[in-house]
Coordinates of C-alpha atoms in Angstrom, one line a residue:
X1 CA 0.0 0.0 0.0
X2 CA 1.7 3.2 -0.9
X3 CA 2.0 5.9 2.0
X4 CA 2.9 9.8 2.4
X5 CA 3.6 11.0 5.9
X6 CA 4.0 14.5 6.1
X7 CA 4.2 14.3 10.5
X8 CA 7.6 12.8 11.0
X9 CA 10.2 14.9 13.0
X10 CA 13.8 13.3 12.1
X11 CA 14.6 12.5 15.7
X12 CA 11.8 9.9 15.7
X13 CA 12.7 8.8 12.0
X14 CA 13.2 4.7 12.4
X15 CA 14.0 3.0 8.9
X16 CA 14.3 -0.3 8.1
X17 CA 18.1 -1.7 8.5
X18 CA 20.3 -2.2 5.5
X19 CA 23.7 -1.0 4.2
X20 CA 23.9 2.7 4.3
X21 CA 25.6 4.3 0.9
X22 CA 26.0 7.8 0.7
X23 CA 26.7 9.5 -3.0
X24 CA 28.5 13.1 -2.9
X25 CA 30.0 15.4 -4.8
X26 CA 34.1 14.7 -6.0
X27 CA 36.8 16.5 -4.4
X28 CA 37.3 18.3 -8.0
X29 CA 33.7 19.9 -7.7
X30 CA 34.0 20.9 -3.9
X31 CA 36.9 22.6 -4.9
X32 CA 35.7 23.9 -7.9
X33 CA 32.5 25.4 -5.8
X34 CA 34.2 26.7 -3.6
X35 CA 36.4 28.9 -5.9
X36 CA 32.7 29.9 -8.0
X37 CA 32.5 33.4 -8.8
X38 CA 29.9 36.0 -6.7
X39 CA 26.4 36.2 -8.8
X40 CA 24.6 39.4 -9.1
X41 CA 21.1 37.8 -8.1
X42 CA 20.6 38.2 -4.5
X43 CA 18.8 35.1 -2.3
X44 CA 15.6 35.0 -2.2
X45 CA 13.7 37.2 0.3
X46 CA 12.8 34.0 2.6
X47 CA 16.1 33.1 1.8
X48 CA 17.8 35.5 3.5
X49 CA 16.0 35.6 6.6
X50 CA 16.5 31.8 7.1
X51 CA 19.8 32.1 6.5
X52 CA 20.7 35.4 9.0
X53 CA 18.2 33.7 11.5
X54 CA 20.7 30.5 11.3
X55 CA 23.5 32.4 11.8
X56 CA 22.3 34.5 14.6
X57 CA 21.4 30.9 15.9
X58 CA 25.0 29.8 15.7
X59 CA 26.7 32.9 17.1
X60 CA 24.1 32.0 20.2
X61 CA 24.9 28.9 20.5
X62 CA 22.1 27.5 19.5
X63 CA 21.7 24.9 16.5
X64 CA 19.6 25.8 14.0
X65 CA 17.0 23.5 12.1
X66 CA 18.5 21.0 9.8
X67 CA 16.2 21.6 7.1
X68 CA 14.7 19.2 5.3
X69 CA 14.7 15.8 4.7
X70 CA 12.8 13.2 2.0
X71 CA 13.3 9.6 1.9
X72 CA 11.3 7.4 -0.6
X73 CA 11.3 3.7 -0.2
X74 CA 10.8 1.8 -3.8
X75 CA 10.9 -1.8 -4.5
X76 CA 13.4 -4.1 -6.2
X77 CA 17.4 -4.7 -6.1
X78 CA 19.1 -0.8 -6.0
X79 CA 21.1 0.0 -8.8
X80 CA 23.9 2.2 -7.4
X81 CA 25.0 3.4 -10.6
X82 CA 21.5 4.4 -11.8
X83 CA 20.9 6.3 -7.9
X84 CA 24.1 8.0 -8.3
X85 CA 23.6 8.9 -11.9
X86 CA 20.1 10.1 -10.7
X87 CA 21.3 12.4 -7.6
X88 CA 24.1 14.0 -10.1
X89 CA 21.6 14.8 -13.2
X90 CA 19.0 16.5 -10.1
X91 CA 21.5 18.9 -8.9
X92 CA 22.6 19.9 -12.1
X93 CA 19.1 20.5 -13.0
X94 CA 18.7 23.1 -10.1
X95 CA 20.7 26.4 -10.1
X96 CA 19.5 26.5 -6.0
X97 CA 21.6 23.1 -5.5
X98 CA 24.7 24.6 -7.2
X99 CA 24.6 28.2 -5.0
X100 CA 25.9 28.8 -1.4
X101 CA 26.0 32.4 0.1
X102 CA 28.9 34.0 2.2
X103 CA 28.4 36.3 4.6
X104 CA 29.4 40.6 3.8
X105 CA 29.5 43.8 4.7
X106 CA 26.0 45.4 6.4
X107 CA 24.6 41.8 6.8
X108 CA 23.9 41.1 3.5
X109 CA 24.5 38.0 1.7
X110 CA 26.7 37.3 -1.5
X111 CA 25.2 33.5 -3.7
X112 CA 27.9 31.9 -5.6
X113 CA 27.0 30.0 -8.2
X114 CA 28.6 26.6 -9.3
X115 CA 27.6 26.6 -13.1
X116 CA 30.0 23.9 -14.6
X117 CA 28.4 20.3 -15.9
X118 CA 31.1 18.9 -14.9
X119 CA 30.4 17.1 -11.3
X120 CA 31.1 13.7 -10.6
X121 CA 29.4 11.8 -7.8
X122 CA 31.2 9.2 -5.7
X123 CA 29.7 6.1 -3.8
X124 CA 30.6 6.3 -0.1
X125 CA 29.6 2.7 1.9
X126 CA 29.0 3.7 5.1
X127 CA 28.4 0.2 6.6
X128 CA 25.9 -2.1 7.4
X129 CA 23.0 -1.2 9.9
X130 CA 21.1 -4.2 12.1
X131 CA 18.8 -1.4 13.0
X132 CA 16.9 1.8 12.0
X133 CA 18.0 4.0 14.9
X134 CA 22.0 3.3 14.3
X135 CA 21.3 4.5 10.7
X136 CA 19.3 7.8 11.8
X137 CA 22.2 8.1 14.7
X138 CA 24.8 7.8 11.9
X139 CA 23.0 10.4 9.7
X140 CA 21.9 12.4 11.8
X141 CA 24.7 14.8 12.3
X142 CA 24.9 14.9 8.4
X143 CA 21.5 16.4 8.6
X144 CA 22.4 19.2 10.6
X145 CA 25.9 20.0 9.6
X146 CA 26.1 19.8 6.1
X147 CA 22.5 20.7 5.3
X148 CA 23.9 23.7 5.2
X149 CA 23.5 27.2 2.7
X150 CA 27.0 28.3 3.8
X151 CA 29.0 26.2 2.2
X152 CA 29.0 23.4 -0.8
X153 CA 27.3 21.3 -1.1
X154 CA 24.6 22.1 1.2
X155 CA 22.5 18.4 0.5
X156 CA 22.9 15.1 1.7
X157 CA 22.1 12.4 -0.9
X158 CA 22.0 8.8 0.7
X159 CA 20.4 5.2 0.3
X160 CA 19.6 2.3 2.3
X161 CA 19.6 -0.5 0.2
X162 CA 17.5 -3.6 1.9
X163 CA 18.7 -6.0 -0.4
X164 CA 15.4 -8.0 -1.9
X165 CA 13.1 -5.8 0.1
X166 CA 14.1 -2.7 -2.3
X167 CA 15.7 0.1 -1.1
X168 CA 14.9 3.6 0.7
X169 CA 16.4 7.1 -1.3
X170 CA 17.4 9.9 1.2
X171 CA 17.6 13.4 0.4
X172 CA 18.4 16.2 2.9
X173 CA 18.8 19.9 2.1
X174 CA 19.2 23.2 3.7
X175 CA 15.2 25.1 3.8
X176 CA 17.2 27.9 2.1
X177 CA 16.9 25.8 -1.0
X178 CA 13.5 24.2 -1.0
X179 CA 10.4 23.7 1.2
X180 CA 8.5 21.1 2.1
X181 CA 6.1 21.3 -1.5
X182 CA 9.1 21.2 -3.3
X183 CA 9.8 17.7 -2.0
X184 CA 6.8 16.0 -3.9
X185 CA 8.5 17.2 -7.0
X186 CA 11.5 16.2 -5.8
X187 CA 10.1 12.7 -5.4
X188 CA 8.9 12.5 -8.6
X189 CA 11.6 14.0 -10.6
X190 CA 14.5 11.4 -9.1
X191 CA 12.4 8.8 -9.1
X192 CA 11.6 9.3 -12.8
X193 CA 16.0 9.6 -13.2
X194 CA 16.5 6.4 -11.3
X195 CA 14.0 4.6 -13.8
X196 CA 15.7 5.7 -17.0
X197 CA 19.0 5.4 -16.0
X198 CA 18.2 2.1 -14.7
X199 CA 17.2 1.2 -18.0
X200 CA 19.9 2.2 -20.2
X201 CA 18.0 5.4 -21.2
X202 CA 19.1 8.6 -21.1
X203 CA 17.0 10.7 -19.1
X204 CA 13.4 11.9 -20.3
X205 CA 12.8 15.5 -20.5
X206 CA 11.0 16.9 -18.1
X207 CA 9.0 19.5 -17.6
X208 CA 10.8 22.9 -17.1
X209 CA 12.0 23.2 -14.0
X210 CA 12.1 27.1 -13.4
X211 CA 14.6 28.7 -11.4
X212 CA 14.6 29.8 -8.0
X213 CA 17.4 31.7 -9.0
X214 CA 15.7 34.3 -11.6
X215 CA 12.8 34.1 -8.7
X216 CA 14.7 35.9 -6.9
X217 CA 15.7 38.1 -8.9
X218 CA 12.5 39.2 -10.2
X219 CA 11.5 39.2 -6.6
X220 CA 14.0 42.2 -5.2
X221 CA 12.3 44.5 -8.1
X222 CA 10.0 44.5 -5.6
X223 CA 11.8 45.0 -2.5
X224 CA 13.3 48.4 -3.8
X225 CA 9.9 50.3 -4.0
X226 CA 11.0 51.8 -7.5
X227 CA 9.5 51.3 -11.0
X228 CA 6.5 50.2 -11.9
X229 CA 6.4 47.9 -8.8
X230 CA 6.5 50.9 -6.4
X231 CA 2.5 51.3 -6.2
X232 CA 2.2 47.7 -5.1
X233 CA 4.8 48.0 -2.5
X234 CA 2.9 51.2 -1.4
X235 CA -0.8 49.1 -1.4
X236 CA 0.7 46.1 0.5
X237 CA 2.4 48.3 3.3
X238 CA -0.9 50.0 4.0
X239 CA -2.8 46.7 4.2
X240 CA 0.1 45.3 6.5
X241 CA -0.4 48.9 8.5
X242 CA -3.8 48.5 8.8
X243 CA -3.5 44.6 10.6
X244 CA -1.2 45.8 12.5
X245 CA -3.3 48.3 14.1
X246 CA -6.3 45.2 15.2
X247 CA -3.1 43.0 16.4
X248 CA -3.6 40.7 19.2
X249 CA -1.3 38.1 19.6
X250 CA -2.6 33.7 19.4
X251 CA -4.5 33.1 22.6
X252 CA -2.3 30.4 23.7
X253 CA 0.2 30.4 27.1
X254 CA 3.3 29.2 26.0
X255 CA 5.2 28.6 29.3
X256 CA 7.7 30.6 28.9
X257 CA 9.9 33.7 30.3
X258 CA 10.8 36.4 27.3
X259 CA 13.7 35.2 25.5
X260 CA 13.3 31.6 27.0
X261 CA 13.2 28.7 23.6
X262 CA 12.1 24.8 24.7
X263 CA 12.4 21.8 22.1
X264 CA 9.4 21.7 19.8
X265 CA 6.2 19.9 20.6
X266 CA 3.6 18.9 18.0
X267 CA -0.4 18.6 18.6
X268 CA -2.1 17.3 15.5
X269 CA -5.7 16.7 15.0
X270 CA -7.9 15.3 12.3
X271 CA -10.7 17.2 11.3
X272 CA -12.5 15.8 8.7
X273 CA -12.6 12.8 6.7
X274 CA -12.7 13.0 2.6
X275 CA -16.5 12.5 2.5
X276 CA -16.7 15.4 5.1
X277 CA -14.2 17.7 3.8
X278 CA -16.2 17.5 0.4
X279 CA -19.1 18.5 2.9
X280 CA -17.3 21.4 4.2
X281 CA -16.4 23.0 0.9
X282 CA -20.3 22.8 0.0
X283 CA -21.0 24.2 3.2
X284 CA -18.3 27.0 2.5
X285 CA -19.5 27.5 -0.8
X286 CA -23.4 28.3 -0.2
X287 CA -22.2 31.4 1.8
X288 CA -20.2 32.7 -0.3
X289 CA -16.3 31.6 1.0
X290 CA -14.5 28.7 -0.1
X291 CA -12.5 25.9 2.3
X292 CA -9.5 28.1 3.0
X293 CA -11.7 31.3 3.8
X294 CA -13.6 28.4 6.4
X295 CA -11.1 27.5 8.2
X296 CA -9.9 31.3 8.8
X297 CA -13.7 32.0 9.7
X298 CA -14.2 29.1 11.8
X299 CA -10.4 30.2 13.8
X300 CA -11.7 33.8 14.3
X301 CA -15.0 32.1 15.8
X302 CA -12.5 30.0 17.9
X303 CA -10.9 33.0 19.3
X304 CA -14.4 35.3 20.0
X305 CA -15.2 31.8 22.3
X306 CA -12.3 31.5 24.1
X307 CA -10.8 34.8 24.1
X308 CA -13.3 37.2 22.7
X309 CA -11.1 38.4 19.8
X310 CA -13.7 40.9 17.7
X311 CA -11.2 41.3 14.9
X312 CA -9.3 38.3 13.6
X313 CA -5.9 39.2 11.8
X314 CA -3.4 37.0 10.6
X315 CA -0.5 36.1 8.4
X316 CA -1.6 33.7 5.5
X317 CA 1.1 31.6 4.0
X318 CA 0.4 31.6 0.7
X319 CA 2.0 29.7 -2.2
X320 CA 3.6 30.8 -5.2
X321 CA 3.6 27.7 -7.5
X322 CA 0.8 29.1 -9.5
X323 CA 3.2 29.9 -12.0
X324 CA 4.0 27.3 -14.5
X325 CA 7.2 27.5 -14.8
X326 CA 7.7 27.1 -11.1
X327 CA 5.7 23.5 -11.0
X328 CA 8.6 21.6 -10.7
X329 CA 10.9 24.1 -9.7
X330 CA 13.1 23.5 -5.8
X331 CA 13.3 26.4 -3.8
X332 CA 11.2 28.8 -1.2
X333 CA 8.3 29.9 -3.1
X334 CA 6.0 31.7 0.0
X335 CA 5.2 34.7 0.7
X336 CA 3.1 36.1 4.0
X337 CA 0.1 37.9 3.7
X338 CA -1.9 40.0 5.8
X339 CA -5.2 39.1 6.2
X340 CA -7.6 41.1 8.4
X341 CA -11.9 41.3 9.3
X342 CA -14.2 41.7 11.4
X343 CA -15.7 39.5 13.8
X344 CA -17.9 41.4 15.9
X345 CA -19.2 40.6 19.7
X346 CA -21.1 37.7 18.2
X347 CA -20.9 36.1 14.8
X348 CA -22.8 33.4 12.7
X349 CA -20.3 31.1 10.1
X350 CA -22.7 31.6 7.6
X351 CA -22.3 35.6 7.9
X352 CA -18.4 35.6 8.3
X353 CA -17.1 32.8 5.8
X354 CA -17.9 35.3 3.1
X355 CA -16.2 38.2 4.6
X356 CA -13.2 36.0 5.4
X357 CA -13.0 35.1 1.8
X358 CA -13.3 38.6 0.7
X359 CA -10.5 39.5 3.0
X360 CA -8.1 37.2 1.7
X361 CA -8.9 37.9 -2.2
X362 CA -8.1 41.4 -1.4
X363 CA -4.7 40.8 -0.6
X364 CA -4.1 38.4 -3.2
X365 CA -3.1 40.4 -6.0
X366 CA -0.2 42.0 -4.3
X367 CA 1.3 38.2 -3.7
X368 CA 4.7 38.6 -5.0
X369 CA 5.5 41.8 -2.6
X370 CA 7.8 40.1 -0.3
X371 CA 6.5 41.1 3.3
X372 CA 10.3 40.7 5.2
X373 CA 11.6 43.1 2.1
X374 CA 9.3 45.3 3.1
X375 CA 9.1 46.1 6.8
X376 CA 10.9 48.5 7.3
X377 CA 9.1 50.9 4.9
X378 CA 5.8 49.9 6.8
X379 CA 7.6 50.6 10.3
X380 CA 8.4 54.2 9.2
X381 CA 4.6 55.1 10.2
X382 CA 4.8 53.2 13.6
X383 CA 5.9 49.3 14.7
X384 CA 4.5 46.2 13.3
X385 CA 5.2 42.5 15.0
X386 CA 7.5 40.8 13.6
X387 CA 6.4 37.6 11.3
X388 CA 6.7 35.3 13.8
X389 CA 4.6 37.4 16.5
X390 CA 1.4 36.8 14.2
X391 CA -0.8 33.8 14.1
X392 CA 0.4 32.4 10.5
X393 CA -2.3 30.2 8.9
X394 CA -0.7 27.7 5.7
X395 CA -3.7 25.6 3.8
X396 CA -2.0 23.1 1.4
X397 CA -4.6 21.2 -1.0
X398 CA -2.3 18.2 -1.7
X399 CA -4.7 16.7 -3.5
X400 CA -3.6 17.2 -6.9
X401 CA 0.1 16.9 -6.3
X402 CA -0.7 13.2 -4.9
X403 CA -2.6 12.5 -8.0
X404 CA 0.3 13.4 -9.6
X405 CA 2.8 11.5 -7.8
X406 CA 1.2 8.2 -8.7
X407 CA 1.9 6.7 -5.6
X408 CA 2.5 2.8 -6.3
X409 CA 2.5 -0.2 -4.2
X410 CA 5.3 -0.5 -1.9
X411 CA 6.2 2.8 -2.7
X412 CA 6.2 5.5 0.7
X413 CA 7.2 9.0 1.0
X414 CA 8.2 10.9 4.1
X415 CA 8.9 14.5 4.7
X416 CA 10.5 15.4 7.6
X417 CA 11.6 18.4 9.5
X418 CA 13.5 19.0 12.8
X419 CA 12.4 19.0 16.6
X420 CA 14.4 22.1 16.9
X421 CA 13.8 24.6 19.8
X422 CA 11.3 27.4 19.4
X423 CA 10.1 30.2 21.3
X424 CA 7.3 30.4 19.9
X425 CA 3.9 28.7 17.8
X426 CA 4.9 27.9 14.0
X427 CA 1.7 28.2 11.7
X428 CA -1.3 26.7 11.7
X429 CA -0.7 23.6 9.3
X430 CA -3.9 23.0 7.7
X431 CA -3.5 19.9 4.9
X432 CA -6.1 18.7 2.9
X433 CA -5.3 15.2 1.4
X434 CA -6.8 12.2 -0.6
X435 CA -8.6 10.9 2.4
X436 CA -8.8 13.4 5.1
X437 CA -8.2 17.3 6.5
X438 CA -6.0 17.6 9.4
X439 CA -4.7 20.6 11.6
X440 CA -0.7 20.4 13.0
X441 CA 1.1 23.4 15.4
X442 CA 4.1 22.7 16.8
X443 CA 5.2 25.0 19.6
X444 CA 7.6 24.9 22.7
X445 CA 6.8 21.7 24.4
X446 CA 5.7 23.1 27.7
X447 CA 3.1 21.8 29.4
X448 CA 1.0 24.8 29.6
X449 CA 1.8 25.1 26.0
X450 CA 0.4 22.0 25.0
X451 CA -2.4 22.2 26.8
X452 CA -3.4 25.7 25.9
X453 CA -2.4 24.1 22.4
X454 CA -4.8 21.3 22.2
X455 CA -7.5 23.4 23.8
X456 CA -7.3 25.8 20.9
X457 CA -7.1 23.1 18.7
X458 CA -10.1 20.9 19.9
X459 CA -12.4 23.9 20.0
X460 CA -11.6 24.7 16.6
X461 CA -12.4 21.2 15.6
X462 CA -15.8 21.9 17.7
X463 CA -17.0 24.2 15.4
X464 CA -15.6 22.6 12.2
X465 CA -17.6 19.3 12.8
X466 CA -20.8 21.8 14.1
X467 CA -20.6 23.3 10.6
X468 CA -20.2 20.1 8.5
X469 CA -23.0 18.6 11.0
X470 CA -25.4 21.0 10.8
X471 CA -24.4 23.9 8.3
X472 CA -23.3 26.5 10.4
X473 CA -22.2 27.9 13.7
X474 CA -23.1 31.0 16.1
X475 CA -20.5 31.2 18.1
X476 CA -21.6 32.1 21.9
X477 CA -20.3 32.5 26.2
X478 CA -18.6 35.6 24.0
X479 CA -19.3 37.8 27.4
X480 CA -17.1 35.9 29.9
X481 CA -14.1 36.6 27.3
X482 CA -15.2 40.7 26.9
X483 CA -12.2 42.0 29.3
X484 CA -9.4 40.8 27.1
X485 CA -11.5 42.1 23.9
X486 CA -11.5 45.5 25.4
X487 CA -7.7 45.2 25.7
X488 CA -6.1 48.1 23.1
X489 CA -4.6 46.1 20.0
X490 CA -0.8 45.5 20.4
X491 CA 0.7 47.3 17.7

């Protein structure tokens, strides 16, 4: 039966035992990297932040994330020749995978760019495993250390070959080079390799991978608040202004002193199954909203019950994959939108899905304005939170990139993060799959944070289920919650 877990932290990553062969990049290419000449394209706008954030991280003492990591397991004997071939042909195919970034002058950040075809790979056995925790133990600190956008290479390509039980592909990479969407691509673009070089082919051509690269480029046009992109940047700092000024921060008790960080915790809840979620978007749909705009809708009714929150703002995560070109493409492609409406002292689902929706189509077409690039021009008027201050609220429909991945038999696909330690909630995860919508926060793993977590959490599901149930929701008890409402807005 094929599987795709998108819930695994590395730490608790347990594969099956098998002889651990690791394929990297010759000394000739390391060397030849490291010598690359300084681009003129900038990272990315995400980019950049990760990567300060990382190294403010280090200069702490404090380890940052390791990034990302997918592993695939696919049946038969492993070819190593094919695998290798396959992990070469992929980071060619990705300008992202042949850049790392040196710190300068003023904070800023200089890419260099590898751009030569020629890179060999070289097999590395790193031994035979009776067990799936030795093999994580042994890779582990490969993870961490070498996933890493300050030097080359900044990936980790690996397999664990099981003998007649097929084998299980390993890719790890630094988040300054890809996000978790990109890895279903990722899947799907090596496994596709593997197969023709496996059979003598030479490898199909796929579709056009874009480049993360010219993203961001075309990206800092923005950031400059010049040209023809200057009225944009000007629309999207007063929207950010104006959520700002109704900011209250999430409603949930995280345990801890200012400046204190604990290892990360997850809660994760199911809401709906696929029957019900189809019931949800109908439900969503008769009032004028769509799914995304309910679950905002039905969080804002979440927080009038509990805290008595009369204006819901937030910072949606929204993808930028819409572009063609940028289907297949690895790299960072988010951006963080404000979003921002009223709730009132009480509120019906069926009144608010609409406005919810209308609220996040506004913002919409001002998408590619980076919100960290521009900040500081919408703190000239007065402060804003920082990004990570806000409730952040990602919806991914994964529907369509599962369809696509044509998940076989015996074939399974994990994508993992880090349990790293945080000092505060990440987003609100919301996933929509083939068979079910969940929720997922991690946050420092307190015990008043997980509790104040999961309360948040099973209220939420509450008034999701009330809505599939009976078609709506009025949310009530909002006068017990009136003192905090009354509180003046925290920006």
């Amino acid at each position: 039966m094929s599987v795709l877990q998108t819930d695994l932290s590395i730490e608790d990553w347990s594969p099956e035992a098998g002889e651990l062969l690791e394929f990297r990049p010759d000394a000739h290419a390391i060397a030849a990297a490291a010598a690359a000449p300084a681009s003129d394209v900038p990272p990315s706008v995400l980019t950049r932040a990760h990567i300060t954030r990382c190294i403010e991280l280090r200069r702490a003492g404090r380890r940052p994330s390791p990034g990302l990591v997918l592993t695939f397991r696919l049946p038969g004997r492993l070819d190593r020749t094919a695998l290798r071939e396959a992990f070469r042909a992929f980071i060619l195919r990705h300008e992202t995978f042949r850049s790392w970034f040196a710190p300068a002058a003023d904070n800023e950040l200089i890419r260099h760019e590898y751009r030569s075809e020629d890179v060999a790979f070289t097999t590395v056995e790193r031994g035979t495993f009776d067990c799936g925790d030795a093999i994580r133990a042994e890779l582990l600190p490969d993870f961490i250390e070498r996933s890493d956008a300050l030097a080359w290479p900044g990936f980790v390509c690996a397999t664990i070959d099981h003998g007649d039980r097929g084998f299980t592909v390993i890719f790890s990479v630094d988040h300054a080079h890809s996000d978790a969407l990109s890895m279903g691509p990722a899947f799907l673009e090596l496994r596709t390799l593997y197969t023709a070089y496996q059979q003598g082919n030479e490898p199909p051509s796929l579709t056009d991978v874009g480049s993360f690269v010219e993203f961001a480029r075309t990206e800092h046009e923005y950031t400059g608040n010049v040209g023809p992109q200057a009225e944009r940047v000007c629309e999207f700092v007063s929207a950010l202004r104006s959520a700002a000024a109704e900011f209250r921060p999430v409603p949930v008790d995280l345990g801890l002193e200012h400046g204190q960080t604990a290892p990360s915790g997850q809660v994760q809840l199911a809401l709906f199954d696929d029957t019900e979620s189809d019931l949800f978007s109908e439900r969503c749909a008769a009032h004028g909203g769509n799914f995304s705009s309910g679950l905002y809708a039905a969080l804002a009714l979440t927080e009038l019950e509990l805290v008595g929150y009369h204006h819901f703002t937030a910072l949606s995560v929204y993808g930028l994959r819409n572009e063609p070109q940028y289907l297949m493409a690895q790299g960072w492609f988010v951006n963080l939108l404000p979003v921002s409406f009223e709730v009132g002292h009480k509120a019906q689902f069926s009144e608010l899905v609409g406005t919810a929706r209308a609220a996040c189509d506004s913002i919409k077409p001002l998408a590619r304005v980076p919100l960290h690039g521009v900040l500081e021009h919408a703190r000239v008027s007065g402060p804003v939170p920082t990004p990570s201050e806000w409730r952040q609220i990602s919806y991914a429909d994964t529907r369509q990139i599962l369809r696509a991945l044509r998940l076989e038999n015996e074939v399974s696909v994990s994508i993992m993060g880090s349990r790293n330690q945080l000092s505060g909630l990440t987003p609100f995860w919301f996933t929509r799959d083939l068979d079910h919508t969940f929720v997922a926060v991690r946050f420092p793993d307190t015990s008043a944070a997980r509790e104040s977590v999961t309360e948040l959490l099973t209220h939420l599901r509450t008034v999701l289920r009330t809505i599939v149930d009976t078609g709506d929701y009025t949310a009530t008890n909002t006068d017990d919650a009136s003192a905090v409402a009354d509180e003046e807005p925290n920006a």
